[in-house]
Amino acid sequence: MARECELLATCIFFNDKMANYPAAADHLKKKHCLSDPASCARMMVVKALGRPAVPQDLFPNHTSRAEQLILQQKGLITP
């Protein structure tokens, strides 16, 4: 079931506030922000570590990077 992300209003990715914005951003917004927020790397970090822990340059499709960041912050792997 499609649903919008609860953080749309303040998400720097969704609101075009990130540097080096990709041409494929509209596709990412539709896929993650407007349909499946749980698949968004930014949301993964918010849920696991809190909003301040989300890197400015983290895109919704960078789930591997998000998983690594979460594991590092929890002390389960070393950087």
JSON list of N, CA and C in Angstrom, two decimals:
[
{"chain": "A", "resi": 1, "resn": "MET", "atom": "N", "xyz": [0.84, -1.18, 0.00]},
{"chain": "A", "resi": 1, "resn": "MET", "atom": "CA", "xyz": [0.00, 0.00, 0.00]},
{"chain": "A", "resi": 1, "resn": "MET", "atom": "C", "xyz": [0.88, 1.24, 0.00]},
{"chain": "A", "resi": 2, "resn": "ALA", "atom": "N", "xyz": [0.68, 2.12, -0.94]},
{"chain": "A", "resi": 2, "resn": "ALA", "atom": "CA", "xyz": [1.48, 3.33, -1.05]},
{"chain": "A", "resi": 2, "resn": "ALA", "atom": "C", "xyz": [1.09, 4.34, 0.02]},
{"chain": "A", "resi": 3, "resn": "ARG", "atom": "N", "xyz": [2.10, 4.98, 0.55]},
{"chain": "A", "resi": 3, "resn": "ARG", "atom": "CA", "xyz": [1.85, 6.05, 1.51]},
{"chain": "A", "resi": 3, "resn": "ARG", "atom": "C", "xyz": [3.02, 7.01, 1.48]},
{"chain": "A", "resi": 4, "resn": "GLU", "atom": "N", "xyz": [2.76, 8.26, 1.82]},
{"chain": "A", "resi": 4, "resn": "GLU", "atom": "CA", "xyz": [3.80, 9.28, 1.82]},
{"chain": "A", "resi": 4, "resn": "GLU", "atom": "C", "xyz": [4.61, 9.21, 3.11]},
{"chain": "A", "resi": 5, "resn": "CYS", "atom": "N", "xyz": [5.84, 9.63, 3.00]},
{"chain": "A", "resi": 5, "resn": "CYS", "atom": "CA", "xyz": [6.74, 9.69, 4.15]},
{"chain": "A", "resi": 5, "resn": "CYS", "atom": "C", "xyz": [6.28, 10.76, 5.13]},
{"chain": "A", "resi": 6, "resn": "GLU", "atom": "N", "xyz": [6.36, 10.48, 6.39]},
{"chain": "A", "resi": 6, "resn": "GLU", "atom": "CA", "xyz": [5.96, 11.44, 7.42]},
{"chain": "A", "resi": 6, "resn": "GLU", "atom": "C", "xyz": [6.92, 12.62, 7.54]},
{"chain": "A", "resi": 7, "resn": "LEU", "atom": "N", "xyz": [8.10, 12.52, 6.95]},
{"chain": "A", "resi": 7, "resn": "LEU", "atom": "CA", "xyz": [9.11, 13.57, 7.07]},
{"chain": "A", "resi": 7, "resn": "LEU", "atom": "C", "xyz": [9.23, 14.44, 5.81]},
{"chain": "A", "resi": 8, "resn": "LEU", "atom": "N", "xyz": [8.29, 14.34, 4.87]},
{"chain": "A", "resi": 8, "resn": "LEU", "atom": "CA", "xyz": [8.37, 15.08, 3.61]},
{"chain": "A", "resi": 8, "resn": "LEU", "atom": "C", "xyz": [8.59, 16.58, 3.80]},
{"chain": "A", "resi": 9, "resn": "ALA", "atom": "N", "xyz": [7.88, 17.18, 4.71]},
{"chain": "A", "resi": 9, "resn": "ALA", "atom": "CA", "xyz": [7.93, 18.63, 4.87]},
{"chain": "A", "resi": 9, "resn": "ALA", "atom": "C", "xyz": [9.33, 19.14, 5.23]},
{"chain": "A", "resi": 10, "resn": "THR", "atom": "N", "xyz": [10.11, 18.33, 5.92]},
{"chain": "A", "resi": 10, "resn": "THR", "atom": "CA", "xyz": [11.42, 18.81, 6.38]},
{"chain": "A", "resi": 10, "resn": "THR", "atom": "C", "xyz": [12.59, 18.02, 5.80]},
{"chain": "A", "resi": 11, "resn": "CYS", "atom": "N", "xyz": [12.35, 17.11, 4.89]},
{"chain": "A", "resi": 11, "resn": "CYS", "atom": "CA", "xyz": [13.42, 16.30, 4.31]},
{"chain": "A", "resi": 11, "resn": "CYS", "atom": "C", "xyz": [14.19, 17.13, 3.28]},
{"chain": "A", "resi": 12, "resn": "ILE", "atom": "N", "xyz": [15.50, 17.26, 3.47]},
{"chain": "A", "resi": 12, "resn": "ILE", "atom": "CA", "xyz": [16.29, 18.07, 2.53]},
{"chain": "A", "resi": 12, "resn": "ILE", "atom": "C", "xyz": [16.37, 17.42, 1.16]},
{"chain": "A", "resi": 13, "resn": "PHE", "atom": "N", "xyz": [16.31, 16.11, 1.08]},
{"chain": "A", "resi": 13, "resn": "PHE", "atom": "CA", "xyz": [16.30, 15.45, -0.23]},
{"chain": "A", "resi": 13, "resn": "PHE", "atom": "C", "xyz": [15.02, 15.78, -0.98]},
{"chain": "A", "resi": 14, "resn": "PHE", "atom": "N", "xyz": [13.89, 15.56, -0.35]},
{"chain": "A", "resi": 14, "resn": "PHE", "atom": "CA", "xyz": [12.61, 15.76, -1.02]},
{"chain": "A", "resi": 14, "resn": "PHE", "atom": "C", "xyz": [12.40, 17.23, -1.42]},
{"chain": "A", "resi": 15, "resn": "ASN", "atom": "N", "xyz": [12.91, 18.14, -0.62]},
{"chain": "A", "resi": 15, "resn": "ASN", "atom": "CA", "xyz": [12.72, 19.56, -0.86]},
{"chain": "A", "resi": 15, "resn": "ASN", "atom": "C", "xyz": [13.87, 20.23, -1.61]},
{"chain": "A", "resi": 16, "resn": "ASP", "atom": "N", "xyz": [14.66, 19.42, -2.31]},
{"chain": "A", "resi": 16, "resn": "ASP", "atom": "CA", "xyz": [15.71, 19.91, -3.22]},
{"chain": "A", "resi": 16, "resn": "ASP", "atom": "C", "xyz": [16.75, 20.80, -2.54]},
{"chain": "A", "resi": 17, "resn": "LYS", "atom": "N", "xyz": [17.19, 20.44, -1.37]},
{"chain": "A", "resi": 17, "resn": "LYS", "atom": "CA", "xyz": [18.18, 21.23, -0.65]},
{"chain": "A", "resi": 17, "resn": "LYS", "atom": "C", "xyz": [19.56, 20.57, -0.63]},
{"chain": "A", "resi": 18, "resn": "MET", "atom": "N", "xyz": [19.75, 19.48, -1.35]},
{"chain": "A", "resi": 18, "resn": "MET", "atom": "CA", "xyz": [21.02, 18.77, -1.37]},
{"chain": "A", "resi": 18, "resn": "MET", "atom": "C", "xyz": [21.86, 19.22, -2.55]},
{"chain": "A", "resi": 19, "resn": "ALA", "atom": "N", "xyz": [23.17, 19.29, -2.34]},
{"chain": "A", "resi": 19, "resn": "ALA", "atom": "CA", "xyz": [24.09, 19.61, -3.44]},
{"chain": "A", "resi": 19, "resn": "ALA", "atom": "C", "xyz": [24.19, 18.42, -4.38]},
{"chain": "A", "resi": 20, "resn": "ASN", "atom": "N", "xyz": [24.58, 18.67, -5.61]},
{"chain": "A", "resi": 20, "resn": "ASN", "atom": "CA", "xyz": [24.79, 17.62, -6.60]},
{"chain": "A", "resi": 20, "resn": "ASN", "atom": "C", "xyz": [23.55, 16.75, -6.77]},
{"chain": "A", "resi": 21, "resn": "TYR", "atom": "N", "xyz": [22.44, 17.36, -6.89]},
{"chain": "A", "resi": 21, "resn": "TYR", "atom": "CA", "xyz": [21.17, 16.67, -7.01]},
{"chain": "A", "resi": 21, "resn": "TYR", "atom": "C", "xyz": [21.11, 15.88, -8.31]},
{"chain": "A", "resi": 22, "resn": "PRO", "atom": "N", "xyz": [20.80, 14.60, -8.27]},
{"chain": "A", "resi": 22, "resn": "PRO", "atom": "CA", "xyz": [20.82, 13.78, -9.49]},
{"chain": "A", "resi": 22, "resn": "PRO", "atom": "C", "xyz": [19.62, 14.01, -10.41]},
{"chain": "A", "resi": 23, "resn": "ALA", "atom": "N", "xyz": [19.82, 13.73, -11.66]},
{"chain": "A", "resi": 23, "resn": "ALA", "atom": "CA", "xyz": [18.73, 13.86, -12.63]},
{"chain": "A", "resi": 23, "resn": "ALA", "atom": "C", "xyz": [17.61, 12.87, -12.34]},
{"chain": "A", "resi": 24, "resn": "ALA", "atom": "N", "xyz": [17.93, 11.78, -11.69]},
{"chain": "A", "resi": 24, "resn": "ALA", "atom": "CA", "xyz": [16.95, 10.73, -11.39]},
{"chain": "A", "resi": 24, "resn": "ALA", "atom": "C", "xyz": [16.19, 10.99, -10.09]},
{"chain": "A", "resi": 25, "resn": "ALA", "atom": "N", "xyz": [16.29, 12.19, -9.55]},
{"chain": "A", "resi": 25, "resn": "ALA", "atom": "CA", "xyz": [15.66, 12.48, -8.27]},
{"chain": "A", "resi": 25, "resn": "ALA", "atom": "C", "xyz": [14.15, 12.26, -8.26]},
{"chain": "A", "resi": 26, "resn": "ASP", "atom": "N", "xyz": [13.48, 12.61, -9.33]},
{"chain": "A", "resi": 26, "resn": "ASP", "atom": "CA", "xyz": [12.03, 12.41, -9.37]},
{"chain": "A", "resi": 26, "resn": "ASP", "atom": "C", "xyz": [11.66, 10.94, -9.22]},
{"chain": "A", "resi": 27, "resn": "HIS", "atom": "N", "xyz": [12.43, 10.08, -9.85]},
{"chain": "A", "resi": 27, "resn": "HIS", "atom": "CA", "xyz": [12.19, 8.63, -9.72]},
{"chain": "A", "resi": 27, "resn": "HIS", "atom": "C", "xyz": [12.37, 8.20, -8.26]},
{"chain": "A", "resi": 28, "resn": "LEU", "atom": "N", "xyz": [13.43, 8.68, -7.62]},
{"chain": "A", "resi": 28, "resn": "LEU", "atom": "CA", "xyz": [13.70, 8.31, -6.23]},
{"chain": "A", "resi": 28, "resn": "LEU", "atom": "C", "xyz": [12.59, 8.83, -5.31]},
{"chain": "A", "resi": 29, "resn": "LYS", "atom": "N", "xyz": [12.12, 10.03, -5.56]},
{"chain": "A", "resi": 29, "resn": "LYS", "atom": "CA", "xyz": [11.03, 10.59, -4.75]},
{"chain": "A", "resi": 29, "resn": "LYS", "atom": "C", "xyz": [9.77, 9.74, -4.86]},
{"chain": "A", "resi": 30, "resn": "LYS", "atom": "N", "xyz": [9.43, 9.36, -6.10]},
{"chain": "A", "resi": 30, "resn": "LYS", "atom": "CA", "xyz": [8.23, 8.54, -6.29]},
{"chain": "A", "resi": 30, "resn": "LYS", "atom": "C", "xyz": [8.38, 7.17, -5.63]},
{"chain": "A", "resi": 31, "resn": "LYS", "atom": "N", "xyz": [9.55, 6.58, -5.79]},
{"chain": "A", "resi": 31, "resn": "LYS", "atom": "CA", "xyz": [9.78, 5.23, -5.26]},
{"chain": "A", "resi": 31, "resn": "LYS", "atom": "C", "xyz": [9.83, 5.19, -3.74]},
{"chain": "A", "resi": 32, "resn": "HIS", "atom": "N", "xyz": [10.57, 6.11, -3.13]},
{"chain": "A", "resi": 32, "resn": "HIS", "atom": "CA", "xyz": [10.80, 6.07, -1.69]},
{"chain": "A", "resi": 32, "resn": "HIS", "atom": "C", "xyz": [9.89, 7.04, -0.92]},
{"chain": "A", "resi": 33, "resn": "CYS", "atom": "N", "xyz": [9.93, 8.29, -1.27]},
{"chain": "A", "resi": 33, "resn": "CYS", "atom": "CA", "xyz": [9.24, 9.33, -0.50]},
{"chain": "A", "resi": 33, "resn": "CYS", "atom": "C", "xyz": [7.72, 9.25, -0.59]},
{"chain": "A", "resi": 34, "resn": "LEU", "atom": "N", "xyz": [7.23, 8.95, -1.78]},
{"chain": "A", "resi": 34, "resn": "LEU", "atom": "CA", "xyz": [5.78, 8.98, -1.99]},
{"chain": "A", "resi": 34, "resn": "LEU", "atom": "C", "xyz": [5.12, 7.62, -1.98]},
{"chain": "A", "resi": 35, "resn": "SER", "atom": "N", "xyz": [5.90, 6.56, -1.95]},
{"chain": "A", "resi": 35, "resn": "SER", "atom": "CA", "xyz": [5.30, 5.22, -2.02]},
{"chain": "A", "resi": 35, "resn": "SER", "atom": "C", "xyz": [5.74, 4.27, -0.91]},
{"chain": "A", "resi": 36, "resn": "ASP", "atom": "N", "xyz": [7.04, 4.28, -0.59]},
{"chain": "A", "resi": 36, "resn": "ASP", "atom": "CA", "xyz": [7.56, 3.29, 0.35]},
{"chain": "A", "resi": 36, "resn": "ASP", "atom": "C", "xyz": [8.64, 3.89, 1.25]},
{"chain": "A", "resi": 37, "resn": "PRO", "atom": "N", "xyz": [8.25, 4.75, 2.20]},
{"chain": "A", "resi": 37, "resn": "PRO", "atom": "CA", "xyz": [9.23, 5.40, 3.06]},
{"chain": "A", "resi": 37, "resn": "PRO", "atom": "C", "xyz": [10.14, 4.45, 3.83]},
{"chain": "A", "resi": 38, "resn": "ALA", "atom": "N", "xyz": [9.65, 3.26, 4.13]},
{"chain": "A", "resi": 38, "resn": "ALA", "atom": "CA", "xyz": [10.47, 2.30, 4.87]},
{"chain": "A", "resi": 38, "resn": "ALA", "atom": "C", "xyz": [11.69, 1.85, 4.07]},
{"chain": "A", "resi": 39, "resn": "SER", "atom": "N", "xyz": [11.65, 2.00, 2.74]},
{"chain": "A", "resi": 39, "resn": "SER", "atom": "CA", "xyz": [12.78, 1.60, 1.91]},
{"chain": "A", "resi": 39, "resn": "SER", "atom": "C", "xyz": [13.82, 2.71, 1.77]},
{"chain": "A", "resi": 40, "resn": "CYS", "atom": "N", "xyz": [13.56, 3.86, 2.33]},
{"chain": "A", "resi": 40, "resn": "CYS", "atom": "CA", "xyz": [14.44, 5.04, 2.22]},
{"chain": "A", "resi": 40, "resn": "CYS", "atom": "C", "xyz": [15.61, 4.94, 3.21]},
{"chain": "A", "resi": 41, "resn": "ALA", "atom": "N", "xyz": [16.82, 5.10, 2.68]},
{"chain": "A", "resi": 41, "resn": "ALA", "atom": "CA", "xyz": [18.01, 5.05, 3.53]},
{"chain": "A", "resi": 41, "resn": "ALA", "atom": "C", "xyz": [17.98, 6.15, 4.59]},
{"chain": "A", "resi": 42, "resn": "ARG", "atom": "N", "xyz": [17.49, 7.32, 4.23]},
{"chain": "A", "resi": 42, "resn": "ARG", "atom": "CA", "xyz": [17.41, 8.42, 5.20]},
{"chain": "A", "resi": 42, "resn": "ARG", "atom": "C", "xyz": [16.47, 8.05, 6.34]},
{"chain": "A", "resi": 43, "resn": "MET", "atom": "N", "xyz": [15.34, 7.45, 6.01]},
{"chain": "A", "resi": 43, "resn": "MET", "atom": "CA", "xyz": [14.38, 7.04, 7.04]},
{"chain": "A", "resi": 43, "resn": "MET", "atom": "C", "xyz": [14.97, 5.93, 7.91]},
{"chain": "A", "resi": 44, "resn": "MET", "atom": "N", "xyz": [15.73, 5.03, 7.31]},
{"chain": "A", "resi": 44, "resn": "MET", "atom": "CA", "xyz": [16.37, 3.96, 8.09]},
{"chain": "A", "resi": 44, "resn": "MET", "atom": "C", "xyz": [17.25, 4.55, 9.19]},
{"chain": "A", "resi": 45, "resn": "VAL", "atom": "N", "xyz": [18.02, 5.56, 8.84]},
{"chain": "A", "resi": 45, "resn": "VAL", "atom": "CA", "xyz": [18.92, 6.19, 9.81]},
{"chain": "A", "resi": 45, "resn": "VAL", "atom": "C", "xyz": [18.11, 6.95, 10.86]},
{"chain": "A", "resi": 46, "resn": "VAL", "atom": "N", "xyz": [17.08, 7.67, 10.44]},
{"chain": "A", "resi": 46, "resn": "VAL", "atom": "CA", "xyz": [16.22, 8.39, 11.39]},
{"chain": "A", "resi": 46, "resn": "VAL", "atom": "C", "xyz": [15.66, 7.43, 12.43]},
{"chain": "A", "resi": 47, "resn": "LYS", "atom": "N", "xyz": [15.11, 6.32, 11.96]},
{"chain": "A", "resi": 47, "resn": "LYS", "atom": "CA", "xyz": [14.48, 5.36, 12.88]},
{"chain": "A", "resi": 47, "resn": "LYS", "atom": "C", "xyz": [15.49, 4.70, 13.82]},
{"chain": "A", "resi": 48, "resn": "ALA", "atom": "N", "xyz": [16.70, 4.43, 13.33]},
{"chain": "A", "resi": 48, "resn": "ALA", "atom": "CA", "xyz": [17.69, 3.73, 14.13]},
{"chain": "A", "resi": 48, "resn": "ALA", "atom": "C", "xyz": [18.52, 4.64, 15.04]},
{"chain": "A", "resi": 49, "resn": "LEU", "atom": "N", "xyz": [18.83, 5.85, 14.54]},
{"chain": "A", "resi": 49, "resn": "LEU", "atom": "CA", "xyz": [19.78, 6.70, 15.25]},
{"chain": "A", "resi": 49, "resn": "LEU", "atom": "C", "xyz": [19.29, 8.11, 15.56]},
{"chain": "A", "resi": 50, "resn": "GLY", "atom": "N", "xyz": [18.17, 8.47, 14.98]},
{"chain": "A", "resi": 50, "resn": "GLY", "atom": "CA", "xyz": [17.65, 9.82, 15.16]},
{"chain": "A", "resi": 50, "resn": "GLY", "atom": "C", "xyz": [18.01, 10.72, 13.99]},
{"chain": "A", "resi": 51, "resn": "ARG", "atom": "N", "xyz": [17.23, 11.75, 13.82]},
{"chain": "A", "resi": 51, "resn": "ARG", "atom": "CA", "xyz": [17.39, 12.65, 12.68]},
{"chain": "A", "resi": 51, "resn": "ARG", "atom": "C", "xyz": [18.76, 13.32, 12.60]},
{"chain": "A", "resi": 52, "resn": "PRO", "atom": "N", "xyz": [19.36, 13.76, 13.70]},
{"chain": "A", "resi": 52, "resn": "PRO", "atom": "CA", "xyz": [20.67, 14.41, 13.60]},
{"chain": "A", "resi": 52, "resn": "PRO", "atom": "C", "xyz": [21.77, 13.51, 13.01]},
{"chain": "A", "resi": 53, "resn": "ALA", "atom": "N", "xyz": [21.58, 12.21, 13.02]},
{"chain": "A", "resi": 53, "resn": "ALA", "atom": "CA", "xyz": [22.59, 11.28, 12.51]},
{"chain": "A", "resi": 53, "resn": "ALA", "atom": "C", "xyz": [22.53, 11.08, 11.00]},
{"chain": "A", "resi": 54, "resn": "VAL", "atom": "N", "xyz": [21.54, 11.65, 10.33]},
{"chain": "A", "resi": 54, "resn": "VAL", "atom": "CA", "xyz": [21.41, 11.47, 8.88]},
{"chain": "A", "resi": 54, "resn": "VAL", "atom": "C", "xyz": [22.43, 12.37, 8.17]},
{"chain": "A", "resi": 55, "resn": "PRO", "atom": "N", "xyz": [23.34, 11.76, 7.40]},
{"chain": "A", "resi": 55, "resn": "PRO", "atom": "CA", "xyz": [24.30, 12.57, 6.65]},
{"chain": "A", "resi": 55, "resn": "PRO", "atom": "C", "xyz": [23.59, 13.45, 5.62]},
{"chain": "A", "resi": 56, "resn": "GLN", "atom": "N", "xyz": [24.10, 14.66, 5.44]},
{"chain": "A", "resi": 56, "resn": "GLN", "atom": "CA", "xyz": [23.50, 15.59, 4.48]},
{"chain": "A", "resi": 56, "resn": "GLN", "atom": "C", "xyz": [23.44, 15.02, 3.07]},
{"chain": "A", "resi": 57, "resn": "ASP", "atom": "N", "xyz": [24.42, 14.21, 2.71]},
{"chain": "A", "resi": 57, "resn": "ASP", "atom": "CA", "xyz": [24.52, 13.72, 1.34]},
{"chain": "A", "resi": 57, "resn": "ASP", "atom": "C", "xyz": [23.97, 12.31, 1.14]},
{"chain": "A", "resi": 58, "resn": "LEU", "atom": "N", "xyz": [23.19, 11.82, 2.08]},
{"chain": "A", "resi": 58, "resn": "LEU", "atom": "CA", "xyz": [22.63, 10.47, 1.97]},
{"chain": "A", "resi": 58, "resn": "LEU", "atom": "C", "xyz": [21.36, 10.50, 1.10]},
{"chain": "A", "resi": 59, "resn": "PHE", "atom": "N", "xyz": [21.37, 9.73, 0.02]},
{"chain": "A", "resi": 59, "resn": "PHE", "atom": "CA", "xyz": [20.23, 9.64, -0.87]},
{"chain": "A", "resi": 59, "resn": "PHE", "atom": "C", "xyz": [19.34, 8.47, -0.46]},
{"chain": "A", "resi": 60, "resn": "PRO", "atom": "N", "xyz": [18.06, 8.50, -0.81]},
{"chain": "A", "resi": 60, "resn": "PRO", "atom": "CA", "xyz": [17.13, 7.45, -0.42]},
{"chain": "A", "resi": 60, "resn": "PRO", "atom": "C", "xyz": [17.53, 6.04, -0.85]},
{"chain": "A", "resi": 61, "resn": "ASN", "atom": "N", "xyz": [18.26, 5.93, -1.94]},
{"chain": "A", "resi": 61, "resn": "ASN", "atom": "CA", "xyz": [18.65, 4.62, -2.44]},
{"chain": "A", "resi": 61, "resn": "ASN", "atom": "C", "xyz": [20.00, 4.14, -1.90]},
{"chain": "A", "resi": 62, "resn": "HIS", "atom": "N", "xyz": [20.61, 4.85, -1.00]},
{"chain": "A", "resi": 62, "resn": "HIS", "atom": "CA", "xyz": [21.90, 4.47, -0.41]},
{"chain": "A", "resi": 62, "resn": "HIS", "atom": "C", "xyz": [21.70, 3.59, 0.84]},
{"chain": "A", "resi": 63, "resn": "THR", "atom": "N", "xyz": [20.93, 2.52, 0.69]},
{"chain": "A", "resi": 63, "resn": "THR", "atom": "CA", "xyz": [20.61, 1.69, 1.85]},
{"chain": "A", "resi": 63, "resn": "THR", "atom": "C", "xyz": [21.83, 0.96, 2.41]},
{"chain": "A", "resi": 64, "resn": "SER", "atom": "N", "xyz": [22.76, 0.56, 1.56]},
{"chain": "A", "resi": 64, "resn": "SER", "atom": "CA", "xyz": [23.96, -0.11, 2.06]},
{"chain": "A", "resi": 64, "resn": "SER", "atom": "C", "xyz": [24.77, 0.83, 2.95]},
{"chain": "A", "resi": 65, "resn": "ARG", "atom": "N", "xyz": [24.87, 2.07, 2.51]},
{"chain": "A", "resi": 65, "resn": "ARG", "atom": "CA", "xyz": [25.59, 3.07, 3.32]},
{"chain": "A", "resi": 65, "resn": "ARG", "atom": "C", "xyz": [24.87, 3.31, 4.63]},
{"chain": "A", "resi": 66, "resn": "ALA", "atom": "N", "xyz": [23.55, 3.38, 4.60]},
{"chain": "A", "resi": 66, "resn": "ALA", "atom": "CA", "xyz": [22.76, 3.58, 5.81]},
{"chain": "A", "resi": 66, "resn": "ALA", "atom": "C", "xyz": [22.96, 2.42, 6.79]},
{"chain": "A", "resi": 67, "resn": "GLU", "atom": "N", "xyz": [22.91, 1.20, 6.27]},
{"chain": "A", "resi": 67, "resn": "GLU", "atom": "CA", "xyz": [23.11, 0.03, 7.12]},
{"chain": "A", "resi": 67, "resn": "GLU", "atom": "C", "xyz": [24.49, 0.05, 7.77]},
{"chain": "A", "resi": 68, "resn": "GLN", "atom": "N", "xyz": [25.51, 0.42, 7.00]},
{"chain": "A", "resi": 68, "resn": "GLN", "atom": "CA", "xyz": [26.87, 0.49, 7.53]},
{"chain": "A", "resi": 68, "resn": "GLN", "atom": "C", "xyz": [26.97, 1.57, 8.61]},
{"chain": "A", "resi": 69, "resn": "LEU", "atom": "N", "xyz": [26.40, 2.73, 8.37]},
{"chain": "A", "resi": 69, "resn": "LEU", "atom": "CA", "xyz": [26.41, 3.81, 9.34]},
{"chain": "A", "resi": 69, "resn": "LEU", "atom": "C", "xyz": [25.74, 3.39, 10.65]},
{"chain": "A", "resi": 70, "resn": "ILE", "atom": "N", "xyz": [24.60, 2.72, 10.53]},
{"chain": "A", "resi": 70, "resn": "ILE", "atom": "CA", "xyz": [23.87, 2.27, 11.72]},
{"chain": "A", "resi": 70, "resn": "ILE", "atom": "C", "xyz": [24.70, 1.27, 12.52]},
{"chain": "A", "resi": 71, "resn": "LEU", "atom": "N", "xyz": [25.30, 0.31, 11.82]},
{"chain": "A", "resi": 71, "resn": "LEU", "atom": "CA", "xyz": [26.14, -0.69, 12.50]},
{"chain": "A", "resi": 71, "resn": "LEU", "atom": "C", "xyz": [27.35, -0.04, 13.17]},
{"chain": "A", "resi": 72, "resn": "GLN", "atom": "N", "xyz": [27.94, 0.94, 12.51]},
{"chain": "A", "resi": 72, "resn": "GLN", "atom": "CA", "xyz": [29.10, 1.66, 13.08]},
{"chain": "A", "resi": 72, "resn": "GLN", "atom": "C", "xyz": [28.68, 2.41, 14.34]},
{"chain": "A", "resi": 73, "resn": "GLN", "atom": "N", "xyz": [27.59, 3.13, 14.28]},
{"chain": "A", "resi": 73, "resn": "GLN", "atom": "CA", "xyz": [27.13, 3.92, 15.42]},
{"chain": "A", "resi": 73, "resn": "GLN", "atom": "C", "xyz": [26.74, 3.05, 16.60]},
{"chain": "A", "resi": 74, "resn": "LYS", "atom": "N", "xyz": [26.29, 1.86, 16.33]},
{"chain": "A", "resi": 74, "resn": "LYS", "atom": "CA", "xyz": [25.91, 0.93, 17.40]},
{"chain": "A", "resi": 74, "resn": "LYS", "atom": "C", "xyz": [27.10, 0.11, 17.88]},
{"chain": "A", "resi": 75, "resn": "GLY", "atom": "N", "xyz": [28.28, 0.35, 17.29]},
{"chain": "A", "resi": 75, "resn": "GLY", "atom": "CA", "xyz": [29.49, -0.32, 17.71]},
{"chain": "A", "resi": 75, "resn": "GLY", "atom": "C", "xyz": [29.60, -1.77, 17.25]},
{"chain": "A", "resi": 76, "resn": "LEU", "atom": "N", "xyz": [28.83, -2.15, 16.26]},
{"chain": "A", "resi": 76, "resn": "LEU", "atom": "CA", "xyz": [28.84, -3.53, 15.80]},
{"chain": "A", "resi": 76, "resn": "LEU", "atom": "C", "xyz": [29.90, -3.79, 14.73]},
{"chain": "A", "resi": 77, "resn": "ILE", "atom": "N", "xyz": [30.36, -2.71, 14.08]},
{"chain": "A", "resi": 77, "resn": "ILE", "atom": "CA", "xyz": [31.49, -2.80, 13.14]},
{"chain": "A", "resi": 77, "resn": "ILE", "atom": "C", "xyz": [32.35, -1.54, 13.33]},
{"chain": "A", "resi": 78, "resn": "THR", "atom": "N", "xyz": [33.60, -1.64, 12.89]},
{"chain": "A", "resi": 78, "resn": "THR", "atom": "CA", "xyz": [34.48, -0.48, 12.96]},
{"chain": "A", "resi": 78, "resn": "THR", "atom": "C", "xyz": [34.49, 0.23, 11.63]},
{"chain": "A", "resi": 79, "resn": "PRO", "atom": "N", "xyz": [34.70, 1.53, 11.66]},
{"chain": "A", "resi": 79, "resn": "PRO", "atom": "CA", "xyz": [34.69, 2.32, 10.41]},
{"chain": "A", "resi": 79, "resn": "PRO", "atom": "C", "xyz": [35.82, 1.93, 9.49]}
]
